[in-house]
């Protein structure tokens, strides 16, 4: 059986990742592929428990940047081991909302932890599991934050611990992502998510078609 394909979606808050993951999953399923959508942090029971600590201040004490780095990595190690690698072996296409690039962008560029340290921890967590394609949904920080605020108002939610960080933090994250894409242009494709949803959806689809040829698999 052919190994499945592993696609990750990255971007700052409010960049539309989850909407476009759902749309891509529908298109791939129409072609007859088995698709699994997962998210980070989370996707396993251990990962969801860690997500609550990371996002909702469950412990009530400040989380040190290195602790944060290791907790995100722990989620990832569990997800790779329990979910992603077995699914790829079964031939399933795995669409993941955030993966190792988030750690470089948020803990490396955002928090300012040394990039070499972040990369070493990422290597341990990924354990050789690499995305075939990463879609970087790029949007201006202000626009993304407005979208997020609208979504929270509609759903009655509130901003989590990282979403509450200052705009300057999120700007560093965005610039970090763009730098990553510059260094790895074959794997990381930038899709602007500023336009209308249908247009962005088409841009994501044409990128996936060009790079992974889902029609011929
Ligand atoms: P979201 O996927 O719902 O946007 O929430 C995940 C949050 O966690 C988001 O603020 C980005 C952050 N994050 C990191 O800081 N580092 C990571 O490695 C990952 C996966 C997420």
mmCIF file of C-alpha atoms and ligand atoms in Angstrom:
data_model
loop_
_atom_site.group_PDB
_atom_site.id
_atom_site.type_symbol
_atom_site.label_atom_id
_atom_site.label_comp_id
_atom_site.label_asym_id
_atom_site.label_seq_id
_atom_site.Cartn_x
_atom_site.Cartn_y
_atom_site.Cartn_z
ATOM 1 C CA UNK A 1 0.000 0.000 0.000
ATOM 2 C CA UNK A 2 1.179 3.535 -0.816
ATOM 3 C CA UNK A 3 2.132 5.677 2.154
ATOM 4 C CA UNK A 4 -0.307 8.521 2.768
ATOM 5 C CA UNK A 5 0.702 12.150 2.448
ATOM 6 C CA UNK A 6 1.340 14.496 5.317
ATOM 7 C CA UNK A 7 0.228 18.121 4.910
ATOM 8 C CA UNK A 8 0.593 20.713 7.659
ATOM 9 C CA UNK A 9 -1.077 24.112 7.891
ATOM 10 C CA UNK A 10 0.660 26.970 9.621
ATOM 11 C CA UNK A 11 0.022 30.642 10.258
ATOM 12 C CA UNK A 12 -0.733 33.293 12.823
ATOM 13 C CA UNK A 13 -4.026 33.402 14.695
ATOM 14 C CA UNK A 14 -7.040 34.064 12.489
ATOM 15 C CA UNK A 15 -5.299 32.984 9.286
ATOM 16 C CA UNK A 16 -8.137 30.588 8.405
ATOM 17 C CA UNK A 17 -6.297 27.294 8.831
ATOM 18 C CA UNK A 18 -9.207 25.270 10.163
ATOM 19 C CA UNK A 19 -11.666 26.452 7.476
ATOM 20 C CA UNK A 20 -9.224 25.534 4.712
ATOM 21 C CA UNK A 21 -8.254 22.216 6.252
ATOM 22 C CA UNK A 22 -11.928 21.210 6.193
ATOM 23 C CA UNK A 23 -12.301 22.339 2.588
ATOM 24 C CA UNK A 24 -9.175 20.471 1.485
ATOM 25 C CA UNK A 25 -10.288 17.319 3.306
ATOM 26 C CA UNK A 26 -13.593 17.392 1.393
ATOM 27 C CA UNK A 27 -11.796 17.718 -1.956
ATOM 28 C CA UNK A 28 -9.398 14.879 -1.215
ATOM 29 C CA UNK A 29 -12.228 12.638 -0.047
ATOM 30 C CA UNK A 30 -14.083 13.332 -3.280
ATOM 31 C CA UNK A 31 -11.074 11.868 -5.079
ATOM 32 C CA UNK A 32 -11.382 8.730 -2.944
ATOM 33 C CA UNK A 33 -8.586 9.366 -0.451
ATOM 34 C CA UNK A 34 -8.860 8.506 3.213
ATOM 35 C CA UNK A 35 -8.244 11.720 5.144
ATOM 36 C CA UNK A 36 -7.540 12.361 8.787
ATOM 37 C CA UNK A 37 -7.567 15.877 10.259
ATOM 38 C CA UNK A 38 -5.698 16.506 13.481
ATOM 39 C CA UNK A 39 -4.577 19.554 15.405
ATOM 40 C CA UNK A 40 -1.707 20.614 17.586
ATOM 41 C CA UNK A 41 -1.514 20.903 20.476
ATOM 42 C CA UNK A 42 -3.944 18.026 20.951
ATOM 43 C CA UNK A 43 -5.154 15.096 18.895
ATOM 44 C CA UNK A 44 -4.501 12.504 21.615
ATOM 45 C CA UNK A 45 -5.806 12.273 25.171
ATOM 46 C CA UNK A 46 -2.387 13.214 26.511
ATOM 47 C CA UNK A 47 -2.114 16.047 24.003
ATOM 48 C CA UNK A 48 -5.572 17.453 24.848
ATOM 49 C CA UNK A 49 -4.680 17.402 28.561
ATOM 50 C CA UNK A 50 -1.466 19.311 27.832
ATOM 51 C CA UNK A 51 -3.435 21.712 25.585
ATOM 52 C CA UNK A 52 -5.580 22.682 28.578
ATOM 53 C CA UNK A 53 -2.461 23.528 30.592
ATOM 54 C CA UNK A 54 -0.919 25.460 27.704
ATOM 55 C CA UNK A 55 -3.935 27.449 26.612
ATOM 56 C CA UNK A 56 -6.094 27.966 29.655
ATOM 57 C CA UNK A 57 -3.687 28.570 32.527
ATOM 58 C CA UNK A 58 -4.998 25.452 34.197
ATOM 59 C CA UNK A 59 -2.215 25.459 36.785
ATOM 60 C CA UNK A 60 -2.653 29.147 37.639
ATOM 61 C CA UNK A 61 1.092 29.823 37.487
ATOM 62 C CA UNK A 62 3.125 31.445 34.708
ATOM 63 C CA UNK A 63 4.587 28.939 32.262
ATOM 64 C CA UNK A 64 8.301 29.476 31.564
ATOM 65 C CA UNK A 65 9.237 29.620 27.857
ATOM 66 C CA UNK A 66 11.332 26.417 28.072
ATOM 67 C CA UNK A 67 8.459 24.610 29.803
ATOM 68 C CA UNK A 68 6.158 25.803 27.030
ATOM 69 C CA UNK A 69 8.607 24.513 24.410
ATOM 70 C CA UNK A 70 8.782 21.086 26.023
ATOM 71 C CA UNK A 71 5.016 20.812 26.514
ATOM 72 C CA UNK A 72 4.333 21.545 22.842
ATOM 73 C CA UNK A 73 7.017 19.019 21.958
ATOM 74 C CA UNK A 74 5.478 16.414 24.262
ATOM 75 C CA UNK A 75 2.120 16.815 22.514
ATOM 76 C CA UNK A 76 3.823 16.360 19.176
ATOM 77 C CA UNK A 77 5.768 13.261 20.184
ATOM 78 C CA UNK A 78 2.534 11.607 21.325
ATOM 79 C CA UNK A 79 0.634 12.619 18.181
ATOM 80 C CA UNK A 80 3.369 11.359 15.845
ATOM 81 C CA UNK A 81 3.643 8.063 17.677
ATOM 82 C CA UNK A 82 -0.045 7.331 18.225
ATOM 83 C CA UNK A 83 -1.783 8.918 15.285
ATOM 84 C CA UNK A 84 0.230 10.427 12.423
ATOM 85 C CA UNK A 85 2.719 7.683 11.662
ATOM 86 C CA UNK A 86 0.193 4.797 11.889
ATOM 87 C CA UNK A 87 -2.246 6.721 9.649
ATOM 88 C CA UNK A 88 0.416 7.428 7.004
ATOM 89 C CA UNK A 89 1.358 3.755 7.007
ATOM 90 C CA UNK A 90 -2.281 2.837 6.337
ATOM 91 C CA UNK A 91 -2.218 5.125 3.284
ATOM 92 C CA UNK A 92 -4.290 7.882 4.909
ATOM 93 C CA UNK A 93 -3.676 11.528 4.055
ATOM 94 C CA UNK A 94 -3.041 13.428 7.267
ATOM 95 C CA UNK A 95 -3.906 17.132 7.468
ATOM 96 C CA UNK A 96 -2.447 18.706 10.578
ATOM 97 C CA UNK A 97 -3.410 22.101 11.988
ATOM 98 C CA UNK A 98 0.073 23.257 13.116
ATOM 99 C CA UNK A 99 3.217 21.164 13.524
ATOM 100 C CA UNK A 100 6.926 21.723 14.192
ATOM 101 C CA UNK A 101 7.119 25.051 12.312
ATOM 102 C CA UNK A 102 4.731 26.523 14.912
ATOM 103 C CA UNK A 103 7.319 25.820 17.587
ATOM 104 C CA UNK A 104 10.054 27.563 15.617
ATOM 105 C CA UNK A 105 7.764 30.530 14.906
ATOM 106 C CA UNK A 106 6.180 30.903 18.384
ATOM 107 C CA UNK A 107 8.805 29.646 20.843
ATOM 108 C CA UNK A 108 11.812 30.557 18.680
ATOM 109 C CA UNK A 109 10.928 33.842 16.967
ATOM 110 C CA UNK A 110 8.035 34.829 19.271
ATOM 111 C CA UNK A 111 9.462 34.009 22.702
ATOM 112 C CA UNK A 112 13.084 34.411 21.632
ATOM 113 C CA UNK A 113 14.366 30.974 22.640
ATOM 114 C CA UNK A 114 17.566 30.019 20.767
ATOM 115 C CA UNK A 115 16.611 28.535 17.406
ATOM 116 C CA UNK A 116 19.178 25.742 17.775
ATOM 117 C CA UNK A 117 17.538 24.652 21.026
ATOM 118 C CA UNK A 118 14.070 24.732 19.451
ATOM 119 C CA UNK A 119 15.282 22.717 16.473
ATOM 120 C CA UNK A 120 16.906 20.094 18.698
ATOM 121 C CA UNK A 121 13.701 19.643 20.695
ATOM 122 C CA UNK A 122 11.670 19.525 17.470
ATOM 123 C CA UNK A 123 13.921 16.787 16.075
ATOM 124 C CA UNK A 124 13.266 14.679 19.144
ATOM 125 C CA UNK A 125 9.480 15.251 18.976
ATOM 126 C CA UNK A 126 9.129 14.655 15.223
ATOM 127 C CA UNK A 127 11.269 11.535 15.315
ATOM 128 C CA UNK A 128 11.901 11.709 11.570
ATOM 129 C CA UNK A 129 8.300 12.541 10.652
ATOM 130 C CA UNK A 130 8.369 15.368 8.103
ATOM 131 C CA UNK A 131 5.515 17.054 6.251
ATOM 132 C CA UNK A 132 5.405 16.427 2.491
ATOM 133 C CA UNK A 133 3.936 19.889 2.156
ATOM 134 C CA UNK A 134 3.339 22.819 4.483
ATOM 135 C CA UNK A 135 0.830 25.510 3.603
ATOM 136 C CA UNK A 136 1.659 28.783 5.284
ATOM 137 C CA UNK A 137 -1.572 30.773 5.460
ATOM 138 C CA UNK A 138 -0.235 34.306 5.514
ATOM 139 C CA UNK A 139 -2.294 37.226 6.762
ATOM 140 C CA UNK A 140 -1.478 40.588 8.356
ATOM 141 C CA UNK A 141 -1.463 40.242 12.130
ATOM 142 C CA UNK A 142 -4.131 42.938 12.649
ATOM 143 C CA UNK A 143 -6.520 41.361 10.172
ATOM 144 C CA UNK A 144 -6.040 37.902 11.717
ATOM 145 C CA UNK A 145 -6.675 39.266 15.193
ATOM 146 C CA UNK A 146 -9.882 40.968 14.028
ATOM 147 C CA UNK A 147 -11.119 37.707 12.527
ATOM 148 C CA UNK A 148 -10.339 35.914 15.772
ATOM 149 C CA UNK A 149 -12.168 38.547 17.822
ATOM 150 C CA UNK A 150 -15.243 38.213 15.575
ATOM 151 C CA UNK A 151 -15.133 34.422 15.908
ATOM 152 C CA UNK A 152 -14.837 34.621 19.683
ATOM 153 C CA UNK A 153 -17.760 37.057 19.870
ATOM 154 C CA UNK A 154 -19.916 34.728 17.764
ATOM 155 C CA UNK A 155 -18.955 31.588 19.682
ATOM 156 C CA UNK A 156 -18.883 33.291 23.088
ATOM 157 C CA UNK A 157 -15.213 32.278 23.514
ATOM 158 C CA UNK A 158 -12.339 34.290 24.906
ATOM 159 C CA UNK A 159 -8.707 34.702 23.895
ATOM 160 C CA UNK A 160 -6.354 32.031 25.227
ATOM 161 C CA UNK A 161 -2.970 32.571 26.904
ATOM 162 C CA UNK A 162 -0.968 32.920 23.677
ATOM 163 C CA UNK A 163 -3.667 34.825 21.787
ATOM 164 C CA UNK A 164 -3.501 37.455 24.556
ATOM 165 C CA UNK A 165 0.143 38.229 23.727
ATOM 166 C CA UNK A 166 0.843 41.714 22.334
ATOM 167 C CA UNK A 167 0.618 42.416 18.606
ATOM 168 C CA UNK A 168 4.448 42.719 18.497
ATOM 169 C CA UNK A 169 4.766 39.070 19.595
ATOM 170 C CA UNK A 170 2.448 37.933 16.791
ATOM 171 C CA UNK A 171 4.329 40.101 14.310
ATOM 172 C CA UNK A 172 7.578 38.328 15.262
ATOM 173 C CA UNK A 173 5.774 35.013 14.759
ATOM 174 C CA UNK A 174 4.593 36.060 11.302
ATOM 175 C CA UNK A 175 8.049 37.225 10.273
ATOM 176 C CA UNK A 176 9.501 33.983 11.658
ATOM 177 C CA UNK A 177 7.168 31.969 9.456
ATOM 178 C CA UNK A 178 8.099 33.993 6.398
ATOM 179 C CA UNK A 179 11.762 33.394 7.125
ATOM 180 C CA UNK A 180 11.146 29.661 7.445
ATOM 181 C CA UNK A 181 9.354 29.666 4.083
ATOM 182 C CA UNK A 182 12.269 31.533 2.547
ATOM 183 C CA UNK A 183 14.699 28.859 3.801
ATOM 184 C CA UNK A 184 12.570 25.890 2.691
ATOM 185 C CA UNK A 185 10.690 27.056 -0.404
ATOM 186 C CA UNK A 186 10.107 23.526 -1.736
ATOM 187 C CA UNK A 187 8.259 22.290 1.326
ATOM 188 C CA UNK A 188 6.659 25.484 2.631
ATOM 189 C CA UNK A 189 4.279 27.226 0.219
ATOM 190 C CA UNK A 190 2.846 30.593 1.127
ATOM 191 C CA UNK A 191 -0.846 31.140 0.421
ATOM 192 C CA UNK A 192 -2.183 34.616 1.119
ATOM 193 C CA UNK A 193 -5.331 34.288 3.184
ATOM 194 C CA UNK A 194 -6.345 37.931 2.913
ATOM 195 C CA UNK A 195 -8.791 37.470 0.026
ATOM 196 C CA UNK A 196 -12.293 35.982 -0.140
ATOM 197 C CA UNK A 197 -12.618 32.443 1.262
ATOM 198 C CA UNK A 198 -13.393 30.855 -2.151
ATOM 199 C CA UNK A 199 -10.290 32.380 -3.704
ATOM 200 C CA UNK A 200 -8.066 31.211 -0.853
ATOM 201 C CA UNK A 201 -9.626 27.745 -1.087
ATOM 202 C CA UNK A 202 -8.720 27.570 -4.793
ATOM 203 C CA UNK A 203 -5.168 28.725 -4.057
ATOM 204 C CA UNK A 204 -4.732 26.003 -1.429
ATOM 205 C CA UNK A 205 -6.133 23.388 -3.803
ATOM 206 C CA UNK A 206 -3.946 24.380 -6.717
ATOM 207 C CA UNK A 207 -0.869 24.259 -4.462
ATOM 208 C CA UNK A 208 -1.750 20.765 -3.249
ATOM 209 C CA UNK A 209 -2.408 19.617 -6.820
ATOM 210 C CA UNK A 210 0.866 21.011 -8.116
ATOM 211 C CA UNK A 211 2.999 19.568 -5.361
ATOM 212 C CA UNK A 212 1.357 16.248 -4.460
ATOM 213 C CA UNK A 213 -0.701 15.323 -7.556
ATOM 214 C CA UNK A 214 -3.611 13.839 -5.579
ATOM 215 C CA UNK A 215 -5.501 12.956 -8.787
ATOM 216 C CA UNK A 216 -2.868 10.450 -9.872
ATOM 217 C CA UNK A 217 -2.523 8.553 -6.590
HETATM 218 P P1 LIG B 1 -4.720 27.224 17.642
HETATM 219 O O1 LIG B 1 -4.145 26.119 16.826
HETATM 220 O O2 LIG B 1 -6.110 26.988 18.076
HETATM 221 O O3 LIG B 1 -4.482 28.563 17.036
HETATM 222 O O4 LIG B 1 -3.957 27.241 19.057
HETATM 223 C C1 LIG B 1 -2.703 26.817 19.245
HETATM 224 C C2 LIG B 1 -1.919 27.889 19.964
HETATM 225 O O5 LIG B 1 -0.693 27.338 20.411
HETATM 226 C C3 LIG B 1 -1.557 29.053 19.077
HETATM 227 O O6 LIG B 1 -1.570 30.236 19.839
HETATM 228 C C4 LIG B 1 -0.133 28.753 18.654
HETATM 229 C C5 LIG B 1 0.403 28.006 19.831
HETATM 230 N N1 LIG B 1 1.475 27.044 19.518
HETATM 231 C C6 LIG B 1 2.771 27.336 19.922
HETATM 232 O O7 LIG B 1 3.028 28.371 20.514
HETATM 233 N N2 LIG B 1 3.746 26.416 19.642
HETATM 234 C C7 LIG B 1 3.492 25.219 19.017
HETATM 235 O O8 LIG B 1 4.405 24.411 18.802
HETATM 236 C C8 LIG B 1 2.118 24.938 18.618
HETATM 237 C C9 LIG B 1 1.793 23.653 17.926
HETATM 238 C C10 LIG B 1 1.157 25.891 18.881
#
